[in-house]
mmCIF file of C-alpha atoms and ligand atoms in Angstrom:
data_model
loop_
_atom_site.group_PDB
_atom_site.id
_atom_site.type_symbol
_atom_site.label_atom_id
_atom_site.label_comp_id
_atom_site.label_asym_id
_atom_site.label_seq_id
_atom_site.Cartn_x
_atom_site.Cartn_y
_atom_site.Cartn_z
ATOM 1 C CA MET A 1 82.183 82.806 156.108
ATOM 2 C CA SER A 2 85.615 81.450 155.303
ATOM 3 C CA ILE A 3 85.964 77.799 154.404
ATOM 4 C CA ASN A 4 89.022 75.932 155.632
ATOM 5 C CA TRP A 5 89.642 72.412 154.528
ATOM 6 C CA PHE A 6 92.867 70.480 154.985
ATOM 7 C CA PRO A 7 92.400 66.938 156.277
ATOM 8 C CA GLY A 8 95.536 65.165 157.468
ATOM 9 C CA HIS A 9 95.769 62.802 154.493
ATOM 10 C CA MET A 10 96.024 65.819 152.206
ATOM 11 C CA ALA A 11 99.159 67.069 154.037
ATOM 12 C CA VAL A 12 100.708 63.629 153.477
ATOM 13 C CA ALA A 13 99.725 63.782 149.812
ATOM 14 C CA VAL A 14 101.481 67.150 149.388
ATOM 15 C CA GLU A 15 104.757 65.565 150.506
ATOM 16 C CA LYS A 16 104.284 62.644 148.089
ATOM 17 C CA ILE A 17 103.473 64.984 145.217
ATOM 18 C CA LYS A 18 106.490 67.158 145.998
ATOM 19 C CA LYS A 19 108.739 64.099 145.535
ATOM 20 C CA ALA A 20 106.829 62.818 142.492
ATOM 21 C CA MET A 21 107.237 66.147 140.692
ATOM 22 C CA ALA A 22 110.902 65.291 139.991
ATOM 23 C CA ASP A 23 109.935 62.224 137.916
ATOM 24 C CA HIS A 24 107.191 63.830 135.848
ATOM 25 C CA ASP A 25 107.338 66.024 132.774
ATOM 26 C CA VAL A 26 103.998 67.803 132.696
ATOM 27 C CA VAL A 27 101.488 68.677 135.380
ATOM 28 C CA ILE A 28 97.909 68.169 134.267
ATOM 29 C CA GLU A 29 95.821 70.447 136.460
ATOM 30 C CA ILE A 30 92.117 69.672 136.309
ATOM 31 C CA LEU A 31 89.936 72.720 136.997
ATOM 32 C CA ASP A 32 86.203 73.232 137.158
ATOM 33 C CA ALA A 33 85.318 75.268 134.053
ATOM 34 C CA ARG A 34 82.513 76.993 136.012
ATOM 35 C CA CYS A 35 85.009 78.503 138.473
ATOM 36 C CA PRO A 36 88.498 77.869 137.082
ATOM 37 C CA MET A 37 90.465 80.195 139.335
ATOM 38 C CA ALA A 38 88.548 79.391 142.504
ATOM 39 C CA SER A 39 89.244 75.707 141.794
ATOM 40 C CA ALA A 40 92.948 76.300 141.072
ATOM 41 C CA ASN A 41 94.871 75.058 144.083
ATOM 42 C CA PRO A 42 97.752 77.485 144.778
ATOM 43 C CA LEU A 43 99.791 74.487 145.985
ATOM 44 C CA VAL A 44 99.788 73.106 142.427
ATOM 45 C CA GLU A 45 101.335 76.322 141.144
ATOM 46 C CA SER A 46 103.987 76.466 143.846
ATOM 47 C CA LEU A 47 104.921 72.777 143.581
ATOM 48 C CA ARG A 48 105.195 72.791 139.799
ATOM 49 C CA THR A 49 106.998 76.128 139.436
ATOM 50 C CA HIS A 50 109.502 75.038 142.087
ATOM 51 C CA ARG A 51 110.467 72.197 139.711
ATOM 52 C CA GLN A 52 109.848 74.319 136.601
ATOM 53 C CA ARG A 53 107.315 71.867 135.237
ATOM 54 C CA PRO A 54 104.973 73.040 132.477
ATOM 55 C CA CYS A 55 101.261 72.855 133.194
ATOM 56 C CA LEU A 56 98.296 71.822 131.124
ATOM 57 C CA LYS A 57 95.220 73.452 132.653
ATOM 58 C CA VAL A 58 92.185 71.352 131.808
ATOM 59 C CA LEU A 59 88.901 73.192 132.235
ATOM 60 C CA ASN A 60 86.692 70.186 132.796
ATOM 61 C CA LYS A 61 82.873 70.208 132.963
ATOM 62 C CA ALA A 62 82.883 72.657 130.059
ATOM 63 C CA ASP A 63 79.456 71.216 129.163
ATOM 64 C CA ALA A 64 78.117 72.825 132.366
ATOM 65 C CA ALA A 65 79.952 76.160 132.011
ATOM 66 C CA ASP A 66 78.863 79.258 130.077
ATOM 67 C CA PRO A 67 80.174 78.781 126.506
ATOM 68 C CA GLY A 68 80.704 82.544 126.281
ATOM 69 C CA VAL A 69 82.952 82.620 129.332
ATOM 70 C CA THR A 70 85.147 79.537 128.872
ATOM 71 C CA PRO A 71 87.078 81.036 125.895
ATOM 72 C CA GLN A 72 87.898 84.049 128.097
ATOM 73 C CA TRP A 73 89.466 81.724 130.643
ATOM 74 C CA LEU A 74 91.389 79.836 127.957
ATOM 75 C CA ALA A 75 92.875 83.121 126.707
ATOM 76 C CA TYR A 76 93.672 84.111 130.283
ATOM 77 C CA PHE A 77 95.556 80.893 131.069
ATOM 78 C CA ASN A 78 97.194 80.582 127.652
ATOM 79 C CA ALA A 79 98.819 83.980 128.228
ATOM 80 C CA GLN A 80 100.703 82.509 131.202
ATOM 81 C CA LYS A 81 104.277 81.292 130.906
ATOM 82 C CA ASN A 82 104.759 77.533 130.544
ATOM 83 C CA VAL A 83 100.997 77.009 130.534
ATOM 84 C CA GLN A 84 98.556 75.608 127.992
ATOM 85 C CA ALA A 85 94.819 75.478 128.594
ATOM 86 C CA ILE A 86 92.099 73.342 127.042
ATOM 87 C CA ALA A 87 88.406 73.001 127.818
ATOM 88 C CA LEU A 88 86.612 69.685 127.671
ATOM 89 C CA SER A 89 84.020 67.449 129.174
ATOM 90 C CA ALA A 90 85.246 64.213 130.708
ATOM 91 C CA LYS A 91 81.837 62.739 129.972
ATOM 92 C CA LYS A 92 82.067 63.404 126.251
ATOM 93 C CA PRO A 93 83.528 60.441 124.373
ATOM 94 C CA GLY A 94 86.931 61.229 122.945
ATOM 95 C CA ASP A 95 87.423 64.492 124.843
ATOM 96 C CA ALA A 96 89.884 63.097 127.384
ATOM 97 C CA ALA A 97 92.320 62.120 124.617
ATOM 98 C CA LYS A 98 92.870 65.823 123.927
ATOM 99 C CA ILE A 99 94.898 65.887 127.145
ATOM 100 C CA ILE A 100 97.604 63.605 125.754
ATOM 101 C CA THR A 101 98.002 65.607 122.549
ATOM 102 C CA ALA A 102 98.187 68.922 124.417
ATOM 103 C CA ALA A 103 100.524 67.577 127.120
ATOM 104 C CA GLY A 104 102.842 66.176 124.452
ATOM 105 C CA LYS A 105 103.248 69.659 123.004
ATOM 106 C CA LEU A 106 104.413 70.937 126.399
ATOM 107 C CA ALA A 107 107.175 68.310 126.590
ATOM 108 C CA PRO A 108 108.089 67.541 122.966
ATOM 109 C CA HIS A 109 111.367 65.868 123.986
ATOM 110 C CA ARG A 110 109.433 63.117 125.839
ATOM 111 C CA ASN A 111 108.095 61.093 122.961
ATOM 112 C CA ASP A 112 109.477 57.556 122.806
ATOM 113 C CA ASN A 113 109.912 54.302 124.752
ATOM 114 C CA PHE A 114 113.114 55.514 126.357
ATOM 115 C CA LYS A 115 111.721 58.901 127.273
ATOM 116 C CA PRO A 116 107.981 58.394 127.746
ATOM 117 C CA LEU A 117 105.766 61.361 128.494
ATOM 118 C CA ARG A 118 105.049 61.251 132.232
ATOM 119 C CA MET A 119 101.965 63.198 133.257
ATOM 120 C CA LEU A 120 101.128 64.074 136.863
ATOM 121 C CA VAL A 121 97.398 64.672 137.220
ATOM 122 C CA MET A 122 96.333 67.047 139.981
ATOM 123 C CA GLY A 123 93.155 68.824 140.991
ATOM 124 C CA VAL A 124 90.795 69.635 143.801
ATOM 125 C CA PRO A 125 88.272 66.956 144.823
ATOM 126 C CA ASN A 126 85.191 66.272 142.700
ATOM 127 C CA VAL A 127 86.497 68.162 139.682
ATOM 128 C CA GLY A 128 86.178 65.083 137.472
ATOM 129 C CA LYS A 129 89.709 63.718 137.739
ATOM 130 C CA SER A 130 88.660 60.078 138.073
ATOM 131 C CA THR A 131 86.156 60.401 135.252
ATOM 132 C CA LEU A 132 88.888 61.790 133.007
ATOM 133 C CA ILE A 133 91.407 59.162 134.037
ATOM 134 C CA ASN A 134 88.882 56.390 133.513
ATOM 135 C CA ALA A 135 88.158 57.756 130.076
ATOM 136 C CA LEU A 136 91.877 57.726 129.330
ATOM 137 C CA LEU A 137 92.257 54.204 130.621
ATOM 138 C CA LYS A 138 89.108 53.184 128.783
ATOM 139 C CA GLN A 139 88.323 51.007 131.769
ATOM 140 C CA ARG A 140 87.231 51.831 135.270
ATOM 141 C CA LYS A 141 90.453 51.335 137.206
ATOM 142 C CA ALA A 142 89.952 54.438 139.332
ATOM 143 C CA LYS A 143 86.879 54.660 141.487
ATOM 144 C CA THR A 144 84.430 57.401 140.554
ATOM 145 C CA GLY A 145 81.705 58.835 142.676
ATOM 146 C CA ASP A 146 79.938 61.995 143.637
ATOM 147 C CA GLU A 147 81.857 62.243 146.903
ATOM 148 C CA PRO A 148 84.989 64.427 147.060
ATOM 149 C CA ALA A 149 88.409 62.799 147.519
ATOM 150 C CA VAL A 150 87.770 59.139 146.818
ATOM 151 C CA THR A 151 91.331 58.579 145.536
ATOM 152 C CA LYS A 152 93.830 58.506 148.402
ATOM 153 C CA ALA A 153 97.233 57.393 147.065
ATOM 154 C CA LEU A 154 99.418 58.269 144.091
ATOM 155 C CA THR A 155 98.752 55.714 141.364
ATOM 156 C CA ARG A 156 100.684 55.369 138.142
ATOM 157 C CA TYR A 157 99.136 53.993 134.960
ATOM 158 C CA ASP A 158 100.883 53.232 131.687
ATOM 159 C CA LEU A 159 98.586 54.425 128.940
ATOM 160 C CA SER A 160 100.940 53.221 126.217
ATOM 161 C CA PRO A 161 104.674 52.478 125.977
ATOM 162 C CA THR A 162 105.251 56.193 125.393
ATOM 163 C CA VAL A 163 102.795 57.806 127.813
ATOM 164 C CA SER A 164 102.194 57.328 131.532
ATOM 165 C CA LEU A 165 99.874 59.052 133.927
ATOM 166 C CA THR A 166 100.055 59.401 137.709
ATOM 167 C CA ASP A 167 96.885 60.100 139.631
ATOM 168 C CA THR A 168 97.075 62.114 142.863
ATOM 169 C CA PRO A 169 94.491 62.536 145.614
ATOM 170 C CA GLY A 170 92.002 65.376 145.253
ATOM 171 C CA LEU A 171 93.879 68.112 147.040
ATOM 172 C CA MET A 172 92.759 71.232 148.874
ATOM 173 C CA TRP A 173 95.005 73.823 150.460
ATOM 174 C CA PRO A 174 95.287 74.872 154.108
ATOM 175 C CA LYS A 175 93.424 78.151 153.969
ATOM 176 C CA ILE A 176 91.251 79.686 151.309
ATOM 177 C CA ASP A 177 92.025 83.385 151.483
ATOM 178 C CA HIS A 178 89.030 84.833 149.685
ATOM 179 C CA PRO A 179 85.611 83.879 151.096
ATOM 180 C CA GLY A 180 84.181 84.066 147.567
ATOM 181 C CA ASP A 181 86.482 81.231 146.482
ATOM 182 C CA GLY A 182 85.351 79.033 149.361
ATOM 183 C CA LEU A 183 81.740 79.721 148.524
ATOM 184 C CA MET A 184 82.238 78.910 144.831
ATOM 185 C CA LEU A 185 83.999 75.674 145.797
ATOM 186 C CA ALA A 186 81.179 74.749 148.159
ATOM 187 C CA ALA A 187 78.493 75.605 145.606
ATOM 188 C CA SER A 188 80.293 73.461 143.035
ATOM 189 C CA HIS A 189 80.510 70.564 145.505
ATOM 190 C CA ILE A 190 84.291 70.680 145.630
ATOM 191 C CA VAL A 191 84.512 71.010 149.394
ATOM 192 C CA GLY A 192 82.576 68.487 151.439
ATOM 193 C CA ILE A 193 79.223 69.253 152.963
ATOM 194 C CA LYS A 194 80.574 69.319 156.545
ATOM 195 C CA ALA A 195 82.785 72.300 155.673
ATOM 196 C CA TYR A 196 80.014 74.811 155.030
ATOM 197 C CA ILE A 197 76.516 75.938 155.845
ATOM 198 C CA GLU A 198 74.252 75.194 152.891
ATOM 199 C CA SER A 199 71.981 78.218 153.330
ATOM 200 C CA GLU A 200 74.979 80.570 153.325
ATOM 201 C CA VAL A 201 76.443 78.976 150.199
ATOM 202 C CA ALA A 202 73.055 78.981 148.466
ATOM 203 C CA THR A 203 72.533 82.678 149.284
ATOM 204 C CA PHE A 204 75.918 83.469 147.746
ATOM 205 C CA LEU A 205 75.050 81.335 144.701
ATOM 206 C CA ALA A 206 71.694 83.082 144.334
ATOM 207 C CA GLU A 207 73.394 86.480 144.445
ATOM 208 C CA THR A 208 75.978 85.429 141.868
ATOM 209 C CA LEU A 209 73.311 84.017 139.560
ATOM 210 C CA LEU A 210 71.137 87.126 140.016
ATOM 211 C CA ALA A 211 74.025 89.293 138.898
ATOM 212 C CA ARG A 212 75.063 87.071 135.989
ATOM 213 C CA TYR A 213 72.087 84.950 134.910
ATOM 214 C CA PRO A 214 68.835 86.538 136.157
ATOM 215 C CA LYS A 215 66.893 85.041 133.238
ATOM 216 C CA ALA A 216 67.929 81.502 134.147
ATOM 217 C CA LEU A 217 66.609 82.061 137.682
ATOM 218 C CA ALA A 218 63.430 83.677 136.357
ATOM 219 C CA ALA A 219 62.757 80.767 134.019
ATOM 220 C CA ARG A 220 62.904 78.230 136.827
ATOM 221 C CA TYR A 221 61.691 80.096 139.895
ATOM 222 C CA ALA A 222 59.619 82.980 138.456
ATOM 223 C CA THR A 223 61.907 85.637 139.977
ATOM 224 C CA PRO A 224 62.184 89.039 138.190
ATOM 225 C CA ALA A 225 63.751 88.502 134.752
ATOM 226 C CA ASP A 226 66.013 91.533 135.149
ATOM 227 C CA GLY A 227 67.127 90.436 138.624
ATOM 228 C CA GLU A 228 66.006 93.787 140.056
ATOM 229 C CA GLY A 229 64.238 94.262 143.400
ATOM 230 C CA ILE A 230 65.319 90.939 144.827
ATOM 231 C CA ASP A 231 68.399 89.686 146.629
ATOM 232 C CA GLY A 232 69.869 86.235 147.246
ATOM 233 C CA THR A 233 67.676 85.591 150.271
ATOM 234 C CA GLY A 234 64.643 86.662 148.225
ATOM 235 C CA VAL A 235 65.497 84.128 145.523
ATOM 236 C CA ILE A 236 65.595 81.313 148.057
ATOM 237 C CA GLU A 237 62.318 82.474 149.579
ATOM 238 C CA ALA A 238 60.822 82.563 146.081
ATOM 239 C CA ILE A 239 61.906 78.942 145.585
ATOM 240 C CA ALA A 240 60.321 77.975 148.912
ATOM 241 C CA ALA A 241 57.089 79.787 148.002
ATOM 242 C CA ARG A 242 56.918 78.267 144.525
ATOM 243 C CA ARG A 243 57.604 74.733 145.720
ATOM 244 C CA GLY A 244 55.449 75.027 148.841
ATOM 245 C CA PHE A 245 58.393 74.411 151.182
ATOM 246 C CA ARG A 246 56.902 75.402 154.548
ATOM 247 C CA LEU A 247 57.900 74.774 158.141
ATOM 248 C CA LYS A 248 55.328 73.527 160.653
ATOM 249 C CA GLY A 249 54.720 77.081 161.907
ATOM 250 C CA GLY A 250 53.942 78.238 158.378
ATOM 251 C CA GLY A 251 57.192 80.084 157.607
ATOM 252 C CA PHE A 252 59.354 79.273 154.571
ATOM 253 C CA ASP A 253 61.578 76.201 154.797
ATOM 254 C CA PHE A 254 64.650 78.184 153.810
ATOM 255 C CA ASP A 255 67.072 75.273 154.193
ATOM 256 C CA LYS A 256 65.100 73.003 151.888
ATOM 257 C CA ALA A 257 64.860 75.747 149.263
ATOM 258 C CA ALA A 258 68.599 76.427 149.638
ATOM 259 C CA THR A 259 69.348 72.759 148.949
ATOM 260 C CA THR A 260 67.077 72.867 145.896
ATOM 261 C CA LEU A 261 69.012 75.799 144.436
ATOM 262 C CA LEU A 262 72.368 74.091 145.030
ATOM 263 C CA ASN A 263 71.120 70.859 143.481
ATOM 264 C CA ASP A 264 69.698 72.674 140.465
ATOM 265 C CA TYR A 265 73.019 74.433 139.864
ATOM 266 C CA ARG A 266 75.069 71.261 140.356
ATOM 267 C CA SER A 267 72.890 69.131 138.112
ATOM 268 C CA GLY A 268 72.924 71.712 135.319
ATOM 269 C CA THR A 269 69.167 72.260 135.580
ATOM 270 C CA LEU A 270 69.753 76.021 135.597
ATOM 271 C CA GLY A 271 71.617 75.777 132.321
ATOM 272 C CA ARG A 272 75.237 76.456 131.516
ATOM 273 C CA VAL A 273 76.609 78.975 133.987
ATOM 274 C CA SER A 274 80.026 80.216 135.061
ATOM 275 C CA LEU A 275 80.420 81.671 138.524
ATOM 276 C CA GLU A 276 83.417 83.822 137.651
ATOM 277 C CA THR A 277 85.156 85.391 134.650
ATOM 278 C CA PRO A 278 88.656 86.875 134.425
ATOM 279 C CA ASP A 279 86.954 90.251 134.648
ATOM 280 C CA THR A 280 84.796 89.573 137.724
ATOM 281 C CA ARG A 281 87.863 88.185 139.395
ATOM 282 C CA ALA A 282 89.991 91.221 138.566
ATOM 283 C CA ARG A 283 87.275 93.571 139.858
ATOM 284 C CA ARG A 284 86.453 91.916 143.139
ATOM 285 C CA PRO A 285 87.719 93.514 146.350
ATOM 286 C CA ALA A 286 90.984 92.108 147.644
ATOM 287 C CA VAL A 287 91.132 90.280 150.931
ATOM 288 C CA VAL A 288 94.197 90.772 153.113
ATOM 289 C CA SER A 289 95.903 87.391 153.364
ATOM 290 C CA ASN A 290 96.741 86.148 156.829
ATOM 291 C CA THR A 291 97.887 82.708 155.648
ATOM 292 C CA ASP A 292 101.434 83.218 156.927
ATOM 293 C CA ALA A 293 100.248 84.043 160.399
ATOM 294 C CA GLU A 294 98.157 80.906 160.824
ATOM 295 C CA ALA A 295 98.924 77.221 160.983
ATOM 296 C CA PRO A 296 96.955 74.921 158.658
ATOM 297 C CA GLU A 297 93.595 74.280 160.198
ATOM 298 C CA SER A 298 90.560 72.283 159.310
ATOM 299 C CA GLY A 299 87.950 74.851 160.341
ATOM 300 C CA ASN A 300 84.575 73.253 160.766
ATOM 301 C CA ALA A 301 85.499 70.427 158.405
ATOM 302 C CA THR A 302 86.184 66.991 159.786
ATOM 303 C CA PRO A 303 89.910 66.234 159.487
ATOM 304 C CA GLY A 304 90.788 62.898 157.981
ATOM 305 C CA THR A 305 87.486 62.391 156.243
ATOM 306 C CA SER A 306 86.597 63.218 152.687
ATOM 307 C CA ARG A 307 83.208 64.696 153.494
HETATM 308 P P1 GDP B 401 87.184 63.474 141.191
HETATM 309 O O1 GDP B 401 86.864 63.547 142.653
HETATM 310 O O2 GDP B 401 87.917 64.697 140.733
HETATM 311 O O3 GDP B 401 87.874 62.227 140.771
HETATM 312 O O4 GDP B 401 85.783 63.564 140.425
HETATM 313 P P2 GDP B 401 84.881 62.423 139.743
HETATM 314 O O5 GDP B 401 85.513 61.946 138.478
HETATM 315 O O6 GDP B 401 84.501 61.411 140.766
HETATM 316 O O7 GDP B 401 83.602 63.313 139.314
HETATM 317 C C1 GDP B 401 82.863 64.043 140.257
HETATM 318 C C2 GDP B 401 81.475 64.326 139.715
HETATM 319 O O8 GDP B 401 81.574 65.182 138.584
HETATM 320 C C3 GDP B 401 80.762 63.061 139.247
HETATM 321 O O9 GDP B 401 79.384 63.193 139.593
HETATM 322 C C4 GDP B 401 80.946 63.094 137.739
HETATM 323 O O10 GDP B 401 79.910 62.431 137.057
HETATM 324 C C5 GDP B 401 80.906 64.596 137.457
HETATM 325 N N1 GDP B 401 81.668 64.960 136.240
HETATM 326 C C6 GDP B 401 82.907 64.592 135.898
HETATM 327 N N2 GDP B 401 83.275 65.118 134.729
HETATM 328 C C7 GDP B 401 82.231 65.843 134.296
HETATM 329 C C8 GDP B 401 81.991 66.655 133.129
HETATM 330 O O11 GDP B 401 82.824 66.822 132.234
HETATM 331 N N3 GDP B 401 80.785 67.291 133.080
HETATM 332 C C9 GDP B 401 79.850 67.165 134.051
HETATM 333 N N4 GDP B 401 78.699 67.823 133.879
HETATM 334 N N5 GDP B 401 80.031 66.407 135.139
HETATM 335 C C10 GDP B 401 81.203 65.752 135.269
#
C-alpha cells in the first residue's frame, strides 16, 4: 500500500511558507521521535536549503520513543550540515524552552530588539507542534487536538522582544515514495484515518514490533517472547483471541483487534518504542521513485479535509 496525502490547503500553505522563508532565520522542524525520518517532510528540506536556512530538528514525543534509539537519531542529524537536533517532550514542563536556546545558537547574529530571532516552525500534522507552541506561549493561543492539521494559516507570535515564532499548517508532501514511511506515519496517527486501511497499517506495525520489541508484545498479548513462529497477522489474531473479539460467525474480529494494537501503540501502552533507527533505515530495500512522473494526488484521502 502506498499512502498519498496532499489536500489542496497544503499546496497553498507550501506557497506561503516559501515566501515566509525569506523573513525567518531558523527553521524549527518538529519530528516524531518514534519515526524521525519517516516524519521528516522532504519539502521542509528543499524549502529551507533553497534559502540556506539552518534547521533545528526537534524530536518530539521523546517520552514515547525508545530511549536507546533517540540518541542514535540525534547523532545522525547532528552530523548534517547546518543542522542541530534535540529531543524533548512537549508535554514535559520546561522542555519546549530548549528550542529557543538551541535555535539561538544556529543564528547567533539574531539576538536583540533590532534583529530578533525569527523562528519558522514546521512539521507534519499531529507531531505535537501546537502543544509545543502552546508551551512556548504559556497560554493556549493555538488550538490543540488529536486530529491532524488543525492549524490552517501561518500565524506569528512574539515570544519576547528578541524572539518571534511563526506557526505553519501541519504539512504533508504530494507522494510518499517508500510504503514503509506511509505505514509508519499512519501507525503514528500522522496521516488521517481516511488515507489508510487500519488492518494493513496494524499488520505492518505488528511486524515491526515483532522484529524490534517482541517482549513488549508478549507482555501485553501473550505472543511468543522471542517473536518466533508468528507473523504480523498472527499477532493481531492473538489480540482478537485474548480479548474475545469475535464476529457473528465465530471468526476473529480482525479489524477490532487491529484498532486495539494501533491504539495501544499510540497511547504508549506498549511502552517506549521506536519504529525505525538510522540502521534499519539504511538497510531497508530502496524503492524506485516515480515522483517526477506523477502529478500530486490525494490517493484515497479526502482532499481539503484534515482527516
Ligand atoms: P499538531 O497537529 O502537530 O499541532 O499536534 P498537537 O500539538 O495537536 O498534538 C497531537 C497529539 O500528540 C495530541 O494528542 C498531543 O497530546 C500529543 N502530544 C504532543 N506532544 C507530545 C509529547 O511530547 N509526547 C506525547 N506522548 N504526546 C504528545
